[in-house]
Amino acid sequence: MVKNNRWASLRAKKMPVSMFNTMDAAKVEAQRKGLEIIDLSVGSSDLPAPPAAMEALRAATYRSETHGYCLHSGTQPLRQAAAGWFEERYGGNLDPERNVMVLIGSQEGFAHLLLAITDPGDVILAPDPGYPSYFGAIALAGLELAPLPLLEENGFLPDLSTVPVDVARKARVMVLAYPNNPTAAVASAAFFQEVITFCQNHDIFLIHDFPYVDMVYGDYQAPSVLAQPGAMDIAVELYSCSKSYHMGGFRIGWAAGNADAIAALNQVKSAIDFNQYPGIQQAAIAAINQPRAETRRAARVFESRRDVLVMALNQVGWETRLPQASMYVWTRLPVGLDDSFEFTVNLARETGICLAPGRGFGPRGEGFVRFALVREPEALERAVERIQRFWGS
Ligand SMILES: Cc1ncc(COP(=O)(O)O)c(C=O)c1O
């Protein structure tokens, strides 16, 4: 809390306070009561990083040339690996020098990209509900938020025809993320083409946050914005090793796309950080180069958890749809309830089951809760049983 803090800047004071802090306190209360905690509130994968990544990191720590500062040129091997990955996956041609930038996670990349390509007072079109750190980064950059409502009746895709003409004219940036957090919705290549045309017509830069590219189920493959015609002129896509390779704690990802935006991002980052530790970059290269079957195998673990959870929820009368991607299940609150924050805090306190309240992702998230599929199927079934008892009482 920095509201009444003597030393906090106006900028810091304007940043939204996370609801997850209150959830955390409720979890501690449940722990004190001796309840088993099943924490499905945070999307942090419980699977291990790929063995090849761990081995690459282990070996790197013993090489003293990895111990110093890492200048931009030192990130070249990872930039090359990322460009190669994109070419193999989507057929596009990225210049590792001009079109790729190593990030300390896509969250870091998003916040710094806003500082790099906008000025205070610029308008940003951002999804509501959306990943909470977007709103902090938007406040940090001093931007004016124009929400893009993600409504269930539109498959949680924004309806661009409803963006007021004056807002579209003023907007400088749009951010989207599909497969989506929190709604687990997916977008088609045709939808991305529509978005690109809209951005071209209104001179808007498009940031596509793409950490769930590999968290896909069945035959579904997530299209890339960057692979669409015209995207390289107006877009950057943010990639992460946190979800694809279960390396959230390693803090590594990359940005790819428009060369001017990448150069501006490089400029801003050079005043702020010295790039990620080279050993972690080598771990990322090993992960990127692992056989695709390995990445798919891990995604199938989440797919079977999705099946178990959605079936259990429907069996107790909580109507919930099967998502095609992401590591989340997003569903309306049980019938008769309308306050997601009250529901999830009381649930955590009384049962030890922690879910993310929809409202924590923006006003349009109210009325929903998000389950992160970060525990084994038996724990998900136990969670549903305990939720049912709590809700029944
Ligand atoms: C949409 C979205 N963007 C970014 C992130 C953060 O990714 P990273 O660990 O690469 O910073 C997350 C993490 O949950 C996310 O859901």
Short mmCIF file of C-alpha atoms and ligand atoms in Angstrom, two decimals:
data_model
loop_
_atom_site.label_atom_id
_atom_site.label_comp_id
_atom_site.label_asym_id
_atom_site.label_seq_id
_atom_site.Cartn_x
_atom_site.Cartn_y
_atom_site.Cartn_z
CA MET A 1 0.00 0.00 0.00
CA VAL A 2 1.60 3.25 -1.05
CA LYS A 3 -1.43 5.58 -0.94
CA ASN A 4 -0.30 7.51 2.18
CA ASN A 5 3.37 6.80 1.74
CA ARG A 6 5.52 9.90 2.19
CA TRP A 7 8.14 8.79 -0.30
CA ALA A 8 5.99 7.19 -2.98
CA SER A 9 5.81 9.08 -6.28
CA LEU A 10 2.50 10.10 -7.81
CA ARG A 11 3.30 7.46 -10.42
CA ALA A 12 3.58 4.72 -7.79
CA LYS A 13 0.43 5.95 -6.05
CA LYS A 14 -1.53 5.73 -9.30
CA MET A 15 -0.67 2.07 -9.75
CA PRO A 16 -3.58 -0.26 -8.95
CA VAL A 17 -3.40 -2.32 -5.76
CA SER A 18 -3.54 -6.05 -6.41
CA MET A 19 -6.49 -7.99 -4.97
CA PHE A 20 -4.16 -10.94 -4.74
CA ASN A 21 -2.66 -9.46 -1.53
CA THR A 22 -6.00 -9.90 0.27
CA MET A 23 -6.25 -13.42 -1.16
CA ASP A 24 -2.81 -14.13 0.21
CA ALA A 25 -3.90 -13.03 3.71
CA ALA A 26 -6.97 -15.33 3.49
CA LYS A 27 -4.66 -18.20 2.52
CA VAL A 28 -2.47 -17.57 5.58
CA GLU A 29 -5.59 -17.62 7.79
CA ALA A 30 -6.59 -21.02 6.35
CA GLN A 31 -3.05 -22.29 6.90
CA ARG A 32 -3.24 -21.24 10.56
CA LYS A 33 -6.45 -23.29 10.91
CA GLY A 34 -4.50 -26.31 9.68
CA LEU A 35 -6.43 -26.63 6.40
CA GLU A 36 -4.80 -28.22 3.36
CA ILE A 37 -4.14 -25.37 0.92
CA ILE A 38 -4.97 -26.05 -2.73
CA ASP A 39 -3.81 -22.88 -4.41
CA LEU A 40 -5.29 -22.52 -7.89
CA SER A 41 -5.12 -18.73 -7.84
CA VAL A 42 -1.78 -18.14 -9.55
CA GLY A 43 -0.79 -19.38 -13.02
CA SER A 44 2.64 -20.64 -12.03
CA SER A 45 3.29 -24.05 -13.58
CA ASP A 46 4.11 -26.81 -11.09
CA LEU A 47 5.95 -28.88 -13.76
CA PRO A 48 9.75 -28.87 -13.83
CA ALA A 49 11.78 -27.02 -16.46
CA PRO A 50 13.04 -29.28 -19.30
CA PRO A 51 16.03 -31.42 -18.19
CA ALA A 52 18.09 -30.03 -21.11
CA ALA A 53 17.48 -26.48 -19.83
CA MET A 54 18.55 -27.38 -16.29
CA GLU A 55 21.66 -29.09 -17.60
CA ALA A 56 22.55 -26.08 -19.80
CA LEU A 57 22.20 -23.78 -16.79
CA ARG A 58 24.22 -26.08 -14.53
CA ALA A 59 27.05 -26.25 -17.05
CA ALA A 60 26.96 -22.48 -17.65
CA THR A 61 27.36 -21.60 -13.97
CA TYR A 62 30.80 -23.29 -14.02
CA ARG A 63 31.96 -21.20 -17.00
CA SER A 64 33.30 -17.92 -15.67
CA GLU A 65 32.65 -16.13 -18.97
CA THR A 66 28.95 -16.27 -18.04
CA HIS A 67 29.53 -14.43 -14.76
CA GLY A 68 29.93 -10.86 -15.98
CA TYR A 69 27.52 -8.29 -17.37
CA CYS A 70 25.77 -9.37 -20.55
CA LEU A 71 25.77 -6.68 -23.22
CA HIS A 72 23.16 -6.79 -26.01
CA SER A 73 25.60 -8.53 -28.38
CA GLY A 74 25.86 -11.34 -25.79
CA THR A 75 22.19 -12.13 -26.28
CA GLN A 76 22.69 -13.02 -29.94
CA PRO A 77 22.55 -16.84 -29.56
CA LEU A 78 19.14 -16.64 -27.89
CA ARG A 79 17.88 -14.11 -30.44
CA GLN A 80 18.99 -16.49 -33.21
CA ALA A 81 17.29 -19.44 -31.52
CA ALA A 82 14.07 -17.41 -31.14
CA ALA A 83 14.14 -16.37 -34.83
CA GLY A 84 14.78 -20.00 -35.87
CA TRP A 85 11.91 -21.17 -33.68
CA PHE A 86 9.56 -18.65 -35.31
CA GLU A 87 10.62 -19.65 -38.80
CA GLU A 88 10.08 -23.32 -38.05
CA ARG A 89 6.74 -22.77 -36.33
CA TYR A 90 5.16 -20.03 -38.44
CA GLY A 91 7.34 -19.81 -41.53
CA GLY A 92 8.07 -16.10 -41.02
CA ASN A 93 11.47 -14.56 -41.47
CA LEU A 94 12.82 -12.59 -38.47
CA ASP A 95 16.19 -10.86 -38.45
CA PRO A 96 17.68 -11.75 -35.04
CA GLU A 97 19.54 -8.41 -35.03
CA ARG A 98 16.64 -6.11 -35.81
CA ASN A 99 13.46 -8.00 -34.99
CA VAL A 100 14.21 -9.84 -31.72
CA MET A 101 15.02 -8.64 -28.20
CA VAL A 102 15.69 -10.78 -25.12
CA LEU A 103 13.42 -10.05 -22.14
CA ILE A 104 13.53 -10.75 -18.43
CA GLY A 105 10.06 -12.26 -18.84
CA SER A 106 7.25 -10.90 -20.98
CA GLN A 107 5.87 -8.90 -18.04
CA GLU A 108 9.09 -6.88 -17.90
CA GLY A 109 9.04 -6.58 -21.68
CA PHE A 110 5.48 -5.24 -21.77
CA ALA A 111 6.13 -2.52 -19.17
CA HIS A 112 9.32 -1.37 -20.85
CA LEU A 113 7.83 -1.57 -24.34
CA LEU A 114 5.11 0.87 -23.25
CA LEU A 115 7.80 3.25 -21.99
CA ALA A 116 9.64 2.82 -25.29
CA ILE A 117 6.80 3.47 -27.74
CA THR A 118 4.37 5.80 -25.94
CA ASP A 119 4.38 9.19 -24.26
CA PRO A 120 2.44 10.17 -21.12
CA GLY A 121 -1.19 10.89 -21.96
CA ASP A 122 -1.29 8.57 -24.98
CA VAL A 123 -4.37 6.34 -25.21
CA ILE A 124 -4.04 2.56 -24.97
CA LEU A 125 -6.75 0.07 -25.87
CA ALA A 126 -6.42 -2.81 -23.40
CA PRO A 127 -8.63 -5.82 -22.65
CA ASP A 128 -11.06 -5.87 -19.73
CA PRO A 129 -10.70 -8.38 -18.15
CA GLY A 130 -6.96 -8.53 -18.70
CA TYR A 131 -3.70 -9.68 -17.13
CA PRO A 132 -3.41 -7.45 -14.01
CA SER A 133 0.16 -6.27 -14.61
CA TYR A 134 -1.03 -4.52 -17.82
CA PHE A 135 -2.88 -2.01 -15.66
CA GLY A 136 0.19 -1.31 -13.49
CA ALA A 137 2.39 -0.89 -16.57
CA ILE A 138 -0.19 1.43 -18.15
CA ALA A 139 -0.24 3.60 -14.98
CA LEU A 140 3.57 3.57 -14.86
CA ALA A 141 3.76 4.88 -18.43
CA GLY A 142 1.13 7.54 -17.64
CA LEU A 143 -1.23 6.31 -20.35
CA GLU A 144 -4.95 6.81 -20.65
CA LEU A 145 -6.74 3.48 -20.59
CA ALA A 146 -9.54 2.82 -23.08
CA PRO A 147 -10.91 -0.61 -22.10
CA LEU A 148 -11.79 -3.19 -24.74
CA PRO A 149 -14.59 -5.24 -23.12
CA LEU A 150 -14.14 -9.00 -23.55
CA LEU A 151 -17.70 -10.31 -23.37
CA GLU A 152 -18.82 -13.91 -23.14
CA GLU A 153 -21.34 -13.44 -25.98
CA ASN A 154 -18.45 -12.45 -28.30
CA GLY A 155 -16.28 -15.40 -27.29
CA PHE A 156 -14.23 -12.99 -25.13
CA LEU A 157 -12.90 -11.25 -28.25
CA PRO A 158 -13.14 -7.45 -28.44
CA ASP A 159 -15.78 -6.10 -30.82
CA LEU A 160 -13.76 -3.45 -32.64
CA SER A 161 -16.87 -2.01 -34.28
CA THR A 162 -17.89 -0.69 -30.84
CA VAL A 163 -14.70 1.32 -30.28
CA PRO A 164 -15.83 4.97 -30.54
CA VAL A 165 -14.32 6.71 -33.59
CA ASP A 166 -12.66 9.46 -31.51
CA VAL A 167 -11.07 6.83 -29.21
CA ALA A 168 -9.76 4.85 -32.20
CA ARG A 169 -8.39 8.06 -33.70
CA LYS A 170 -6.58 9.01 -30.47
CA ALA A 171 -5.31 5.53 -29.58
CA ARG A 172 -1.57 4.91 -29.93
CA VAL A 173 -1.36 1.27 -28.82
CA MET A 174 -3.57 -1.79 -28.51
CA VAL A 175 -2.72 -4.84 -26.40
CA LEU A 176 -4.25 -8.27 -26.92
CA ALA A 177 -3.36 -11.75 -25.65
CA TYR A 178 -4.65 -15.01 -27.20
CA PRO A 179 -4.77 -17.73 -25.90
CA ASN A 180 -6.15 -15.43 -23.26
CA ASN A 181 -5.56 -14.94 -19.58
CA PRO A 182 -7.91 -14.92 -17.72
CA THR A 183 -10.76 -16.02 -20.04
CA ALA A 184 -8.91 -18.94 -21.75
CA ALA A 185 -10.45 -17.76 -25.05
CA VAL A 186 -8.66 -18.27 -28.35
CA ALA A 187 -8.54 -16.11 -31.48
CA SER A 188 -8.38 -17.12 -35.14
CA ALA A 189 -5.92 -15.88 -37.76
CA ALA A 190 -8.90 -14.18 -39.46
CA PHE A 191 -9.62 -12.24 -36.27
CA PHE A 192 -5.98 -11.14 -36.08
CA GLN A 193 -6.20 -9.93 -39.69
CA GLU A 194 -9.24 -7.85 -38.75
CA VAL A 195 -7.30 -6.37 -35.82
CA ILE A 196 -4.30 -5.57 -38.03
CA THR A 197 -6.52 -3.78 -40.56
CA PHE A 198 -8.12 -1.79 -37.71
CA CYS A 199 -4.69 -0.83 -36.35
CA GLN A 200 -3.40 0.09 -39.83
CA ASN A 201 -6.46 2.27 -40.47
CA HIS A 202 -6.02 4.14 -37.18
CA ASP A 203 -2.24 4.20 -36.95
CA ILE A 204 -2.21 2.08 -33.79
CA PHE A 205 0.70 -0.07 -32.66
CA LEU A 206 -0.31 -3.63 -31.70
CA ILE A 207 1.27 -5.57 -28.84
CA HIS A 208 0.34 -9.23 -28.82
CA ASP A 209 1.22 -10.90 -25.52
CA PHE A 210 1.72 -14.55 -26.48
CA PRO A 211 2.96 -16.54 -23.45
CA TYR A 212 0.39 -19.32 -23.96
CA VAL A 213 1.47 -20.18 -27.52
CA ASP A 214 2.23 -23.77 -26.46
CA MET A 215 -0.51 -24.22 -23.84
CA VAL A 216 -2.91 -25.62 -26.41
CA TYR A 217 -5.12 -28.69 -26.33
CA GLY A 218 -6.16 -31.32 -28.85
CA ASP A 219 -5.40 -30.31 -32.44
CA TYR A 220 -5.68 -26.61 -31.74
CA GLN A 221 -2.69 -24.49 -32.81
CA ALA A 222 -2.46 -20.88 -31.70
CA PRO A 223 -2.01 -18.45 -34.61
CA SER A 224 0.66 -15.76 -34.32
CA VAL A 225 -0.18 -12.11 -34.98
CA LEU A 226 3.30 -11.65 -36.39
CA ALA A 227 2.75 -14.31 -39.03
CA GLN A 228 -0.14 -12.29 -40.52
CA PRO A 229 0.41 -10.02 -43.55
CA GLY A 230 1.26 -6.43 -42.56
CA ALA A 231 1.99 -7.25 -38.91
CA MET A 232 5.73 -6.57 -39.07
CA ASP A 233 5.00 -2.89 -39.78
CA ILE A 234 2.83 -2.32 -36.73
CA ALA A 235 3.23 -5.13 -34.19
CA VAL A 236 5.40 -6.78 -31.58
CA GLU A 237 4.70 -10.19 -30.10
CA LEU A 238 5.86 -11.08 -26.57
CA TYR A 239 7.05 -14.64 -25.89
CA SER A 240 7.86 -16.29 -22.58
CA CYS A 241 9.62 -19.42 -21.37
CA SER A 242 7.43 -19.30 -18.23
CA LYS A 243 4.52 -21.29 -19.67
CA SER A 244 5.90 -23.19 -22.67
CA TYR A 245 8.85 -24.55 -20.68
CA HIS A 246 7.70 -24.16 -17.05
CA MET A 247 10.50 -21.68 -16.33
CA GLY A 248 8.56 -18.84 -14.65
CA GLY A 249 11.18 -18.40 -11.93
CA PHE A 250 14.01 -18.17 -14.44
CA ARG A 251 12.60 -14.87 -15.83
CA ILE A 252 13.31 -15.23 -19.51
CA GLY A 253 11.42 -14.48 -22.72
CA TRP A 254 11.71 -12.41 -25.87
CA ALA A 255 10.01 -9.78 -27.97
CA ALA A 256 9.77 -10.16 -31.74
CA GLY A 257 8.46 -7.89 -34.44
CA ASN A 258 8.72 -4.37 -35.82
CA ALA A 259 12.35 -3.23 -35.95
CA ASP A 260 11.69 0.38 -34.83
CA ALA A 261 9.76 -0.74 -31.77
CA ILE A 262 12.47 -3.30 -30.94
CA ALA A 263 15.17 -0.60 -31.27
CA ALA A 264 13.20 1.75 -28.97
CA LEU A 265 12.77 -1.09 -26.45
CA ASN A 266 16.51 -1.78 -26.59
CA GLN A 267 17.15 1.92 -25.90
CA VAL A 268 14.91 1.95 -22.81
CA LYS A 269 16.19 -1.38 -21.47
CA SER A 270 19.81 -0.34 -21.83
CA ALA A 271 19.21 2.30 -19.13
CA ILE A 272 17.51 -0.20 -16.84
CA ASP A 273 19.01 -3.69 -17.05
CA PHE A 274 21.96 -5.70 -18.30
CA ASN A 275 19.93 -8.51 -19.84
CA GLN A 276 19.26 -11.85 -18.18
CA TYR A 277 22.14 -13.98 -16.85
CA PRO A 278 23.74 -15.76 -19.86
CA GLY A 279 23.39 -19.16 -18.15
CA ILE A 280 19.61 -18.65 -18.06
CA GLN A 281 19.70 -17.57 -21.70
CA GLN A 282 21.49 -20.83 -22.50
CA ALA A 283 18.84 -22.73 -20.57
CA ALA A 284 16.20 -20.95 -22.70
CA ILE A 285 18.00 -21.96 -25.91
CA ALA A 286 18.05 -25.59 -24.76
CA ALA A 287 14.32 -25.38 -23.99
CA ILE A 288 13.47 -23.75 -27.35
CA ASN A 289 15.46 -26.43 -29.17
CA GLN A 290 13.90 -29.38 -27.34
CA PRO A 291 11.82 -31.67 -29.58
CA ARG A 292 8.34 -30.25 -30.05
CA ALA A 293 6.90 -33.54 -28.79
CA GLU A 294 8.28 -32.69 -25.31
CA THR A 295 6.51 -29.34 -25.25
CA ARG A 296 3.29 -31.03 -26.41
CA ARG A 297 3.64 -33.73 -23.74
CA ALA A 298 3.71 -31.10 -20.98
CA ALA A 299 0.71 -29.31 -22.52
CA ARG A 300 -1.19 -32.63 -22.41
CA VAL A 301 -0.68 -32.73 -18.63
CA PHE A 302 -2.66 -29.48 -18.46
CA GLU A 303 -5.19 -30.81 -20.93
CA SER A 304 -6.00 -33.82 -18.76
CA ARG A 305 -6.28 -31.57 -15.69
CA ARG A 306 -8.67 -29.36 -17.65
CA ASP A 307 -10.81 -32.41 -18.46
CA VAL A 308 -10.90 -33.56 -14.82
CA LEU A 309 -11.72 -30.13 -13.42
CA VAL A 310 -14.40 -29.21 -15.95
CA MET A 311 -16.08 -32.61 -15.57
CA ALA A 312 -16.03 -32.36 -11.75
CA LEU A 313 -17.49 -28.83 -11.84
CA ASN A 314 -20.28 -29.85 -14.21
CA GLN A 315 -21.02 -32.94 -12.10
CA VAL A 316 -21.71 -30.77 -9.03
CA GLY A 317 -23.96 -28.51 -11.11
CA TRP A 318 -21.46 -25.72 -11.79
CA GLU A 319 -21.87 -25.29 -15.53
CA THR A 320 -18.45 -24.76 -17.11
CA ARG A 321 -17.15 -24.94 -20.68
CA LEU A 322 -14.02 -26.77 -21.84
CA PRO A 323 -11.38 -24.23 -22.93
CA GLN A 324 -9.19 -24.98 -25.98
CA ALA A 325 -6.02 -23.42 -24.61
CA SER A 326 -4.24 -21.49 -21.79
CA MET A 327 -3.72 -23.03 -18.35
CA TYR A 328 -6.98 -21.70 -16.91
CA VAL A 329 -10.64 -22.45 -16.54
CA TRP A 330 -12.78 -19.29 -16.47
CA THR A 331 -16.32 -19.74 -15.33
CA ARG A 332 -19.27 -17.77 -13.98
CA LEU A 333 -19.79 -17.74 -10.21
CA PRO A 334 -22.22 -20.38 -8.95
CA VAL A 335 -25.87 -19.39 -9.45
CA GLY A 336 -27.05 -16.85 -6.89
CA LEU A 337 -23.61 -15.32 -6.24
CA ASP A 338 -22.36 -12.11 -7.79
CA ASP A 339 -19.33 -10.92 -5.82
CA SER A 340 -16.23 -12.79 -7.00
CA PHE A 341 -13.96 -11.18 -4.44
CA GLU A 342 -16.17 -12.01 -1.46
CA PHE A 343 -16.66 -15.57 -2.75
CA THR A 344 -12.97 -16.32 -3.28
CA VAL A 345 -11.77 -14.71 -0.03
CA ASN A 346 -14.38 -16.56 2.07
CA LEU A 347 -13.68 -19.78 0.17
CA ALA A 348 -9.94 -19.48 0.85
CA ARG A 349 -10.50 -18.69 4.55
CA GLU A 350 -13.00 -21.48 5.15
CA THR A 351 -11.70 -24.26 2.91
CA GLY A 352 -8.09 -23.51 1.93
CA ILE A 353 -9.09 -23.55 -1.78
CA CYS A 354 -7.69 -20.48 -3.50
CA LEU A 355 -9.15 -19.23 -6.79
CA ALA A 356 -8.62 -15.92 -8.57
CA PRO A 357 -11.58 -13.51 -8.34
CA GLY A 358 -12.71 -12.30 -11.77
CA ARG A 359 -12.83 -8.71 -10.57
CA GLY A 360 -9.07 -8.84 -9.98
CA PHE A 361 -8.68 -8.74 -13.78
CA GLY A 362 -10.87 -5.67 -14.33
CA PRO A 363 -14.51 -4.62 -13.85
CA ARG A 364 -15.73 -6.86 -16.70
CA GLY A 365 -14.26 -9.85 -14.87
CA GLU A 366 -16.83 -9.47 -12.07
CA GLY A 367 -19.20 -12.43 -11.88
CA PHE A 368 -16.44 -14.90 -12.88
CA VAL A 369 -13.68 -16.86 -11.18
CA ARG A 370 -10.51 -18.34 -12.63
CA PHE A 371 -9.06 -21.74 -11.78
CA ALA A 372 -5.35 -22.21 -12.65
CA LEU A 373 -4.63 -25.83 -13.57
CA VAL A 374 -1.50 -25.96 -11.46
CA ARG A 375 -2.23 -29.03 -9.31
CA GLU A 376 -2.58 -32.73 -10.05
CA PRO A 377 -6.04 -34.14 -10.99
CA GLU A 378 -6.71 -35.62 -7.51
CA ALA A 379 -6.18 -32.21 -5.88
CA LEU A 380 -8.52 -30.60 -8.43
CA GLU A 381 -11.21 -33.17 -7.57
CA ARG A 382 -10.71 -32.58 -3.83
CA ALA A 383 -10.96 -28.85 -4.46
CA VAL A 384 -14.31 -29.22 -6.24
CA GLU A 385 -15.67 -31.44 -3.43
CA ARG A 386 -14.70 -28.85 -0.81
CA ILE A 387 -16.07 -25.98 -2.88
CA GLN A 388 -19.37 -27.85 -3.23
CA ARG A 389 -19.61 -28.36 0.55
CA PHE A 390 -18.79 -24.70 1.19
CA TRP A 391 -21.23 -23.46 -1.42
CA GLY A 392 -23.96 -25.85 -0.21
CA SER A 393 -23.58 -24.48 3.31
C1 LIG B 1 -0.97 -12.84 -20.30
C2 LIG B 1 0.30 -12.92 -19.51
N1 LIG B 1 1.33 -12.14 -19.86
C3 LIG B 1 2.50 -12.21 -19.19
C4 LIG B 1 2.67 -13.05 -18.13
C5 LIG B 1 3.98 -13.06 -17.41
O1 LIG B 1 4.89 -13.80 -18.14
P1 LIG B 1 6.44 -13.78 -17.78
O2 LIG B 1 6.66 -14.80 -16.73
O3 LIG B 1 7.12 -14.10 -19.07
O4 LIG B 1 6.77 -12.39 -17.32
C6 LIG B 1 1.63 -13.87 -17.73
C7 LIG B 1 1.76 -14.76 -16.56
O5 LIG B 1 0.86 -15.34 -16.06
C8 LIG B 1 0.41 -13.81 -18.45
O6 LIG B 1 -0.63 -14.57 -18.12
#
